[in-house]
mmCIF file of C-alpha atoms and ligand atoms in Angstrom:
data_model
loop_
_atom_site.group_PDB
_atom_site.id
_atom_site.type_symbol
_atom_site.label_atom_id
_atom_site.label_comp_id
_atom_site.label_asym_id
_atom_site.label_seq_id
_atom_site.Cartn_x
_atom_site.Cartn_y
_atom_site.Cartn_z
ATOM 1 C CA UNK A 1 21.954 -19.589 43.032
ATOM 2 C CA UNK A 2 18.419 -19.655 41.829
ATOM 3 C CA UNK A 3 17.190 -17.353 44.672
ATOM 4 C CA UNK A 4 20.059 -14.980 44.073
ATOM 5 C CA UNK A 5 19.141 -14.709 40.399
ATOM 6 C CA UNK A 6 15.577 -13.624 41.038
ATOM 7 C CA UNK A 7 16.955 -10.152 41.652
ATOM 8 C CA UNK A 8 19.446 -9.975 38.856
ATOM 9 C CA UNK A 9 16.960 -11.609 36.474
ATOM 10 C CA UNK A 10 14.367 -8.970 37.273
ATOM 11 C CA UNK A 11 16.936 -6.158 36.771
ATOM 12 C CA UNK A 12 17.960 -7.610 33.469
ATOM 13 C CA UNK A 13 14.436 -7.861 32.089
ATOM 14 C CA UNK A 14 13.723 -4.290 33.086
ATOM 15 C CA UNK A 15 16.752 -3.120 31.142
ATOM 16 C CA UNK A 16 15.748 -5.166 28.091
ATOM 17 C CA UNK A 17 12.186 -3.779 28.211
ATOM 18 C CA UNK A 18 13.366 -0.191 28.289
ATOM 19 C CA UNK A 19 15.832 -0.783 25.444
ATOM 20 C CA UNK A 20 13.055 -2.432 23.383
ATOM 21 C CA UNK A 21 10.798 0.640 23.851
ATOM 22 C CA UNK A 22 13.383 2.798 22.079
ATOM 23 C CA UNK A 23 13.803 0.393 19.098
ATOM 24 C CA UNK A 24 11.697 -0.238 16.100
ATOM 25 C CA UNK A 25 12.140 -2.479 12.998
ATOM 26 C CA UNK A 26 13.892 -0.589 10.276
ATOM 27 C CA UNK A 27 14.693 -3.114 7.596
ATOM 28 C CA UNK A 28 13.106 -2.862 4.147
ATOM 29 C CA UNK A 29 13.275 -3.885 0.576
ATOM 30 C CA UNK A 30 14.075 -1.706 -2.501
ATOM 31 C CA UNK A 31 12.463 -4.118 -4.990
ATOM 32 C CA UNK A 32 11.267 -3.750 -8.539
ATOM 33 C CA UNK A 33 7.821 -5.289 -9.085
ATOM 34 C CA UNK A 34 9.148 -8.252 -11.133
ATOM 35 C CA UNK A 35 11.325 -9.477 -8.207
ATOM 36 C CA UNK A 36 9.565 -12.067 -5.936
ATOM 37 C CA UNK A 37 9.787 -10.795 -2.393
ATOM 38 C CA UNK A 38 7.156 -12.761 -0.524
ATOM 39 C CA UNK A 39 9.696 -14.991 1.205
ATOM 40 C CA UNK A 40 11.104 -11.967 3.185
ATOM 41 C CA UNK A 41 8.333 -12.371 5.741
ATOM 42 C CA UNK A 42 7.615 -15.078 8.347
ATOM 43 C CA UNK A 43 10.286 -16.727 10.443
ATOM 44 C CA UNK A 44 13.430 -18.777 10.140
ATOM 45 C CA UNK A 45 14.655 -21.142 12.876
ATOM 46 C CA UNK A 46 12.524 -19.302 15.378
ATOM 47 C CA UNK A 47 13.815 -15.858 14.276
ATOM 48 C CA UNK A 48 11.121 -13.425 12.987
ATOM 49 C CA UNK A 49 11.605 -11.427 9.892
ATOM 50 C CA UNK A 50 12.774 -7.820 10.572
ATOM 51 C CA UNK A 51 11.486 -6.612 7.185
ATOM 52 C CA UNK A 52 8.538 -4.295 7.601
ATOM 53 C CA UNK A 53 8.603 -1.860 4.698
ATOM 54 C CA UNK A 54 9.061 -1.944 0.883
ATOM 55 C CA UNK A 55 9.309 0.429 -2.050
ATOM 56 C CA UNK A 56 9.802 0.033 -5.768
ATOM 57 C CA UNK A 57 10.879 3.456 -7.066
ATOM 58 C CA UNK A 58 7.302 3.923 -8.256
ATOM 59 C CA UNK A 59 4.000 5.232 -6.915
ATOM 60 C CA UNK A 60 2.089 2.001 -7.059
ATOM 61 C CA UNK A 61 2.786 -1.736 -6.883
ATOM 62 C CA UNK A 62 1.282 -5.124 -7.651
ATOM 63 C CA UNK A 63 3.629 -6.762 -5.079
ATOM 64 C CA UNK A 64 2.389 -5.344 -1.755
ATOM 65 C CA UNK A 65 3.369 -7.773 1.041
ATOM 66 C CA UNK A 66 1.148 -8.289 4.087
ATOM 67 C CA UNK A 67 4.182 -7.959 6.399
ATOM 68 C CA UNK A 68 5.379 -4.646 4.912
ATOM 69 C CA UNK A 69 4.325 -1.048 4.561
ATOM 70 C CA UNK A 70 4.439 -0.028 0.899
ATOM 71 C CA UNK A 71 5.966 3.472 0.473
ATOM 72 C CA UNK A 72 5.031 5.211 -2.826
ATOM 73 C CA UNK A 73 7.723 7.257 -4.526
ATOM 74 C CA UNK A 74 7.557 10.129 -6.976
ATOM 75 C CA UNK A 75 10.764 9.132 -8.844
ATOM 76 C CA UNK A 76 11.099 12.319 -10.924
ATOM 77 C CA UNK A 77 9.246 15.200 -12.417
ATOM 78 C CA UNK A 78 8.583 13.961 -15.944
ATOM 79 C CA UNK A 79 4.930 13.434 -16.809
ATOM 80 C CA UNK A 80 5.262 9.585 -16.884
ATOM 81 C CA UNK A 81 5.782 9.896 -13.099
ATOM 82 C CA UNK A 82 3.610 12.965 -12.179
ATOM 83 C CA UNK A 83 0.440 12.162 -14.140
ATOM 84 C CA UNK A 84 -0.648 9.370 -11.837
ATOM 85 C CA UNK A 85 1.158 10.595 -8.678
ATOM 86 C CA UNK A 86 -1.717 12.152 -6.775
ATOM 87 C CA UNK A 87 -4.176 9.299 -7.531
ATOM 88 C CA UNK A 88 -1.678 6.635 -6.515
ATOM 89 C CA UNK A 89 -0.356 8.354 -3.444
ATOM 90 C CA UNK A 90 -3.810 9.083 -2.099
ATOM 91 C CA UNK A 91 -4.890 5.510 -2.844
ATOM 92 C CA UNK A 92 -2.000 4.053 -0.787
ATOM 93 C CA UNK A 93 -2.471 6.517 2.037
ATOM 94 C CA UNK A 94 -6.265 6.108 2.220
ATOM 95 C CA UNK A 95 -6.595 2.381 1.380
ATOM 96 C CA UNK A 96 -3.219 0.681 1.400
ATOM 97 C CA UNK A 97 -1.944 1.316 4.960
ATOM 98 C CA UNK A 98 0.870 3.603 3.829
ATOM 99 C CA UNK A 99 1.986 6.461 5.996
ATOM 100 C CA UNK A 100 5.163 7.827 4.258
ATOM 101 C CA UNK A 101 6.000 9.231 0.818
ATOM 102 C CA UNK A 102 9.402 9.335 -0.996
ATOM 103 C CA UNK A 103 10.433 11.972 -3.534
ATOM 104 C CA UNK A 104 12.928 12.218 -6.454
ATOM 105 C CA UNK A 105 15.605 9.598 -6.887
ATOM 106 C CA UNK A 106 19.236 10.721 -6.953
ATOM 107 C CA UNK A 107 18.381 14.221 -8.237
ATOM 108 C CA UNK A 108 22.080 15.206 -8.432
ATOM 109 C CA UNK A 109 22.763 12.520 -11.030
ATOM 110 C CA UNK A 110 22.088 13.353 -14.745
ATOM 111 C CA UNK A 111 21.139 9.672 -15.359
ATOM 112 C CA UNK A 112 18.611 9.644 -12.518
ATOM 113 C CA UNK A 113 15.988 12.323 -11.676
ATOM 114 C CA UNK A 114 18.395 15.078 -12.652
ATOM 115 C CA UNK A 115 17.113 18.243 -10.883
ATOM 116 C CA UNK A 116 18.798 21.330 -9.556
ATOM 117 C CA UNK A 117 18.060 22.036 -5.811
ATOM 118 C CA UNK A 118 15.838 24.924 -6.854
ATOM 119 C CA UNK A 119 13.858 22.791 -9.440
ATOM 120 C CA UNK A 120 13.447 20.079 -6.788
ATOM 121 C CA UNK A 121 12.291 22.565 -4.126
ATOM 122 C CA UNK A 122 9.634 23.943 -6.488
ATOM 123 C CA UNK A 123 8.488 20.441 -7.453
ATOM 124 C CA UNK A 124 8.502 19.314 -3.833
ATOM 125 C CA UNK A 125 6.047 22.129 -2.963
ATOM 126 C CA UNK A 126 3.845 21.046 -5.823
ATOM 127 C CA UNK A 127 3.832 17.310 -5.338
ATOM 128 C CA UNK A 128 4.680 16.634 -1.686
ATOM 129 C CA UNK A 129 3.382 19.588 0.328
ATOM 130 C CA UNK A 130 -0.308 18.744 -0.408
ATOM 131 C CA UNK A 131 0.181 15.602 1.787
ATOM 132 C CA UNK A 132 1.243 17.497 4.870
ATOM 133 C CA UNK A 133 -0.762 16.144 7.829
ATOM 134 C CA UNK A 134 -1.599 12.977 5.924
ATOM 135 C CA UNK A 135 1.800 11.276 5.609
ATOM 136 C CA UNK A 136 5.410 11.655 6.755
ATOM 137 C CA UNK A 137 7.251 13.271 3.833
ATOM 138 C CA UNK A 138 10.796 12.550 2.606
ATOM 139 C CA UNK A 139 13.243 14.919 0.953
ATOM 140 C CA UNK A 140 14.778 13.854 -2.390
ATOM 141 C CA UNK A 141 17.137 10.877 -2.022
ATOM 142 C CA UNK A 142 20.723 11.820 -2.862
ATOM 143 C CA UNK A 143 23.545 9.312 -3.423
ATOM 144 C CA UNK A 144 26.776 9.638 -1.416
ATOM 145 C CA UNK A 145 28.145 12.377 -3.595
ATOM 146 C CA UNK A 146 25.068 14.503 -2.837
ATOM 147 C CA UNK A 147 26.011 16.420 0.337
ATOM 148 C CA UNK A 148 26.242 19.804 -1.373
ATOM 149 C CA UNK A 149 23.155 19.239 -3.410
ATOM 150 C CA UNK A 150 21.155 18.292 -0.328
ATOM 151 C CA UNK A 151 22.483 21.240 1.701
ATOM 152 C CA UNK A 152 21.332 23.599 -1.128
ATOM 153 C CA UNK A 153 17.999 21.853 -1.385
ATOM 154 C CA UNK A 154 17.326 22.167 2.317
ATOM 155 C CA UNK A 155 17.982 25.930 2.042
ATOM 156 C CA UNK A 156 15.850 26.285 -1.041
ATOM 157 C CA UNK A 157 13.040 24.348 0.645
ATOM 158 C CA UNK A 158 13.541 25.801 4.167
ATOM 159 C CA UNK A 159 9.743 26.509 4.371
ATOM 160 C CA UNK A 160 8.869 22.955 3.300
ATOM 161 C CA UNK A 161 7.396 20.409 5.739
ATOM 162 C CA UNK A 162 10.056 17.791 5.234
ATOM 163 C CA UNK A 163 9.879 15.056 7.906
ATOM 164 C CA UNK A 164 12.862 12.842 6.980
ATOM 165 C CA UNK A 165 15.854 12.652 4.661
ATOM 166 C CA UNK A 166 16.498 9.532 2.461
ATOM 167 C CA UNK A 167 20.085 8.980 1.283
ATOM 168 C CA UNK A 168 22.021 6.265 -0.596
ATOM 169 C CA UNK A 169 25.474 4.810 -0.032
ATOM 170 C CA UNK A 170 27.712 2.619 -2.209
ATOM 171 C CA UNK A 171 31.375 1.990 -1.486
ATOM 172 C CA UNK A 172 33.922 -0.743 -0.975
ATOM 173 C CA UNK A 173 33.142 -3.415 1.642
ATOM 174 C CA UNK A 174 36.209 -2.344 3.680
ATOM 175 C CA UNK A 175 34.707 1.119 4.213
ATOM 176 C CA UNK A 176 31.859 0.467 6.722
ATOM 177 C CA UNK A 177 33.110 3.423 8.774
ATOM 178 C CA UNK A 178 32.516 5.650 5.748
ATOM 179 C CA UNK A 179 28.868 4.591 5.838
ATOM 180 C CA UNK A 180 28.710 5.552 9.478
ATOM 181 C CA UNK A 181 30.350 8.979 8.765
ATOM 182 C CA UNK A 182 27.976 9.584 5.854
ATOM 183 C CA UNK A 183 24.878 8.732 7.844
ATOM 184 C CA UNK A 184 26.012 10.856 10.816
ATOM 185 C CA UNK A 185 26.924 13.837 8.634
ATOM 186 C CA UNK A 186 23.374 13.902 7.124
ATOM 187 C CA UNK A 187 21.817 13.539 10.568
ATOM 188 C CA UNK A 188 23.777 16.664 11.596
ATOM 189 C CA UNK A 189 23.119 18.572 8.385
ATOM 190 C CA UNK A 190 19.398 18.022 8.299
ATOM 191 C CA UNK A 191 18.486 17.686 11.970
ATOM 192 C CA UNK A 192 15.958 15.017 10.841
ATOM 193 C CA UNK A 193 15.727 11.279 10.778
ATOM 194 C CA UNK A 194 17.488 9.570 7.937
ATOM 195 C CA UNK A 195 16.302 6.738 5.729
ATOM 196 C CA UNK A 196 19.056 4.773 3.893
ATOM 197 C CA UNK A 197 16.871 3.821 0.910
ATOM 198 C CA UNK A 198 19.728 2.190 -1.086
ATOM 199 C CA UNK A 199 23.066 0.961 0.175
ATOM 200 C CA UNK A 200 25.472 -1.747 -0.864
ATOM 201 C CA UNK A 201 29.070 -2.746 -0.184
ATOM 202 C CA UNK A 202 31.167 -3.614 -3.225
ATOM 203 C CA UNK A 203 32.786 -7.002 -2.822
ATOM 204 C CA UNK A 204 32.141 -10.744 -2.932
ATOM 205 C CA UNK A 205 29.066 -12.237 -1.176
ATOM 206 C CA UNK A 206 31.352 -12.991 1.781
ATOM 207 C CA UNK A 207 32.658 -9.440 1.832
ATOM 208 C CA UNK A 208 29.035 -8.197 1.823
ATOM 209 C CA UNK A 209 28.069 -10.556 4.593
ATOM 210 C CA UNK A 210 30.957 -9.308 6.804
ATOM 211 C CA UNK A 211 30.020 -5.759 5.972
ATOM 212 C CA UNK A 212 26.389 -6.351 7.147
ATOM 213 C CA UNK A 213 27.664 -7.801 10.413
ATOM 214 C CA UNK A 214 28.871 -4.309 11.212
ATOM 215 C CA UNK A 215 26.430 -2.130 9.314
ATOM 216 C CA UNK A 216 23.187 -3.648 10.659
ATOM 217 C CA UNK A 217 24.083 -3.069 14.369
ATOM 218 C CA UNK A 218 25.186 0.477 13.555
ATOM 219 C CA UNK A 219 21.920 1.244 11.763
ATOM 220 C CA UNK A 220 19.622 -0.522 14.221
ATOM 221 C CA UNK A 221 21.242 1.166 17.227
ATOM 222 C CA UNK A 222 21.355 4.660 15.715
ATOM 223 C CA UNK A 223 18.206 6.618 16.755
ATOM 224 C CA UNK A 224 18.669 9.038 13.874
ATOM 225 C CA UNK A 225 18.215 6.178 11.416
ATOM 226 C CA UNK A 226 14.500 5.493 10.867
ATOM 227 C CA UNK A 227 14.718 2.861 8.047
ATOM 228 C CA UNK A 228 17.082 1.232 5.622
ATOM 229 C CA UNK A 229 17.005 -0.973 2.571
ATOM 230 C CA UNK A 230 20.016 -3.065 1.283
ATOM 231 C CA UNK A 231 20.276 -2.954 -2.518
ATOM 232 C CA UNK A 232 19.742 -6.652 -3.256
ATOM 233 C CA UNK A 233 16.193 -7.099 -4.549
ATOM 234 C CA UNK A 234 16.375 -4.824 -7.643
ATOM 235 C CA UNK A 235 16.532 -5.647 -11.337
ATOM 236 C CA UNK A 236 20.305 -5.164 -11.459
ATOM 237 C CA UNK A 237 21.121 -6.639 -7.983
ATOM 238 C CA UNK A 238 19.419 -9.798 -6.705
ATOM 239 C CA UNK A 239 22.039 -10.671 -4.214
ATOM 240 C CA UNK A 240 19.503 -11.245 -1.411
ATOM 241 C CA UNK A 241 17.768 -13.923 -3.545
ATOM 242 C CA UNK A 242 19.005 -17.413 -4.619
ATOM 243 C CA UNK A 243 19.193 -17.505 -8.420
ATOM 244 C CA UNK A 244 16.586 -14.752 -8.830
ATOM 245 C CA UNK A 245 14.273 -16.131 -6.115
ATOM 246 C CA UNK A 246 11.811 -16.660 -4.676
ATOM 247 C CA UNK A 247 14.095 -18.429 -2.174
ATOM 248 C CA UNK A 248 16.431 -16.225 -0.224
ATOM 249 C CA UNK A 249 20.144 -16.500 -0.542
ATOM 250 C CA UNK A 250 22.221 -16.957 2.576
ATOM 251 C CA UNK A 251 22.872 -13.230 2.456
ATOM 252 C CA UNK A 252 19.140 -12.662 2.188
ATOM 253 C CA UNK A 253 18.495 -14.842 5.215
ATOM 254 C CA UNK A 254 21.176 -12.955 7.134
ATOM 255 C CA UNK A 255 19.651 -9.554 6.218
ATOM 256 C CA UNK A 256 16.109 -10.581 6.954
ATOM 257 C CA UNK A 257 16.355 -12.740 10.049
ATOM 258 C CA UNK A 258 19.289 -11.290 12.054
ATOM 259 C CA UNK A 259 17.826 -10.245 15.394
ATOM 260 C CA UNK A 260 17.312 -6.495 15.954
ATOM 261 C CA UNK A 261 20.765 -4.930 16.564
ATOM 262 C CA UNK A 262 22.659 -7.900 15.184
ATOM 263 C CA UNK A 263 23.927 -8.621 11.743
ATOM 264 C CA UNK A 264 25.023 -12.156 12.560
ATOM 265 C CA UNK A 265 22.122 -14.057 10.982
ATOM 266 C CA UNK A 266 19.570 -16.417 12.682
ATOM 267 C CA UNK A 267 21.911 -18.421 14.776
HETATM 268 C C1 BGC B 1 16.702 3.484 -10.345
HETATM 269 C C2 BGC B 1 15.386 2.829 -10.545
HETATM 270 C C3 BGC B 1 15.607 1.339 -10.676
HETATM 271 C C4 BGC B 1 16.449 0.808 -9.557
HETATM 272 C C5 BGC B 1 16.746 -0.669 -9.731
HETATM 273 C C6 BGC B 1 17.424 2.854 -9.131
HETATM 274 O O1 BGC B 1 18.667 3.485 -8.951
HETATM 275 O O2 BGC B 1 16.483 4.886 -10.148
HETATM 276 O O3 BGC B 1 14.733 3.344 -11.649
HETATM 277 O O4 BGC B 1 14.414 0.692 -10.857
HETATM 278 O O5 BGC B 1 17.595 1.512 -9.393
HETATM 279 O O6 BGC B 1 17.486 -0.972 -10.789
#
């Protein structure tokens, strides 16, 4: 038995090694600066954290974690965001270990950055294009009603050096297949890698846990998906934290410490 397994064991480890070469950690945190996120690193029962990036809808942070890349965002085009944008973005690229930039949050929503595709394309050229060659650059991040908006933006900005396309998704916990269709449709539309920078299933904590058991394997195994962040470390959703933190909730432990390609938690 042992001698026989030398051969199959070798074959198995070669397969695992080649699968690992095609995979990379994708999990991140969408966290406002007042939310304690330092317990999302490290390990749990021998399982290492899969969280390796963070953003805060802003262009600088006082909560940079050693285990995560901080990704600056230009939330919108009003002067309270644009005035410090270049200083902050260059600081994080030159000194903070950042390699990516995000632009304009939910531009198709009047309550969010509220831009037409043409306005966003003009602003993208002004505020993002100067970083070409210094960082990977994201398109504006639409929510899951933003297909038409994004399609028009990509046409209006067809000469722009956009590297990846961030999107959001919110829907009922029973509709995990809708998440898959949404992500796949943006991969096809844009021909670029997709970041899911906000997503959450509506339902109880148990419902959300079951949803993540399907969503995480889909996202980890999809080569078009570069990164994702569950909406659970923000001012209006702290579902990944126990009573506001800093300890993680069981859902937070599941999100953070499920092995790559599994949503089943560290067990
Ligand atoms: C908003 C941000 C806010 C975050 C967390 C986002 O949708 O655009 O301004 O900080 O939600 O509440």
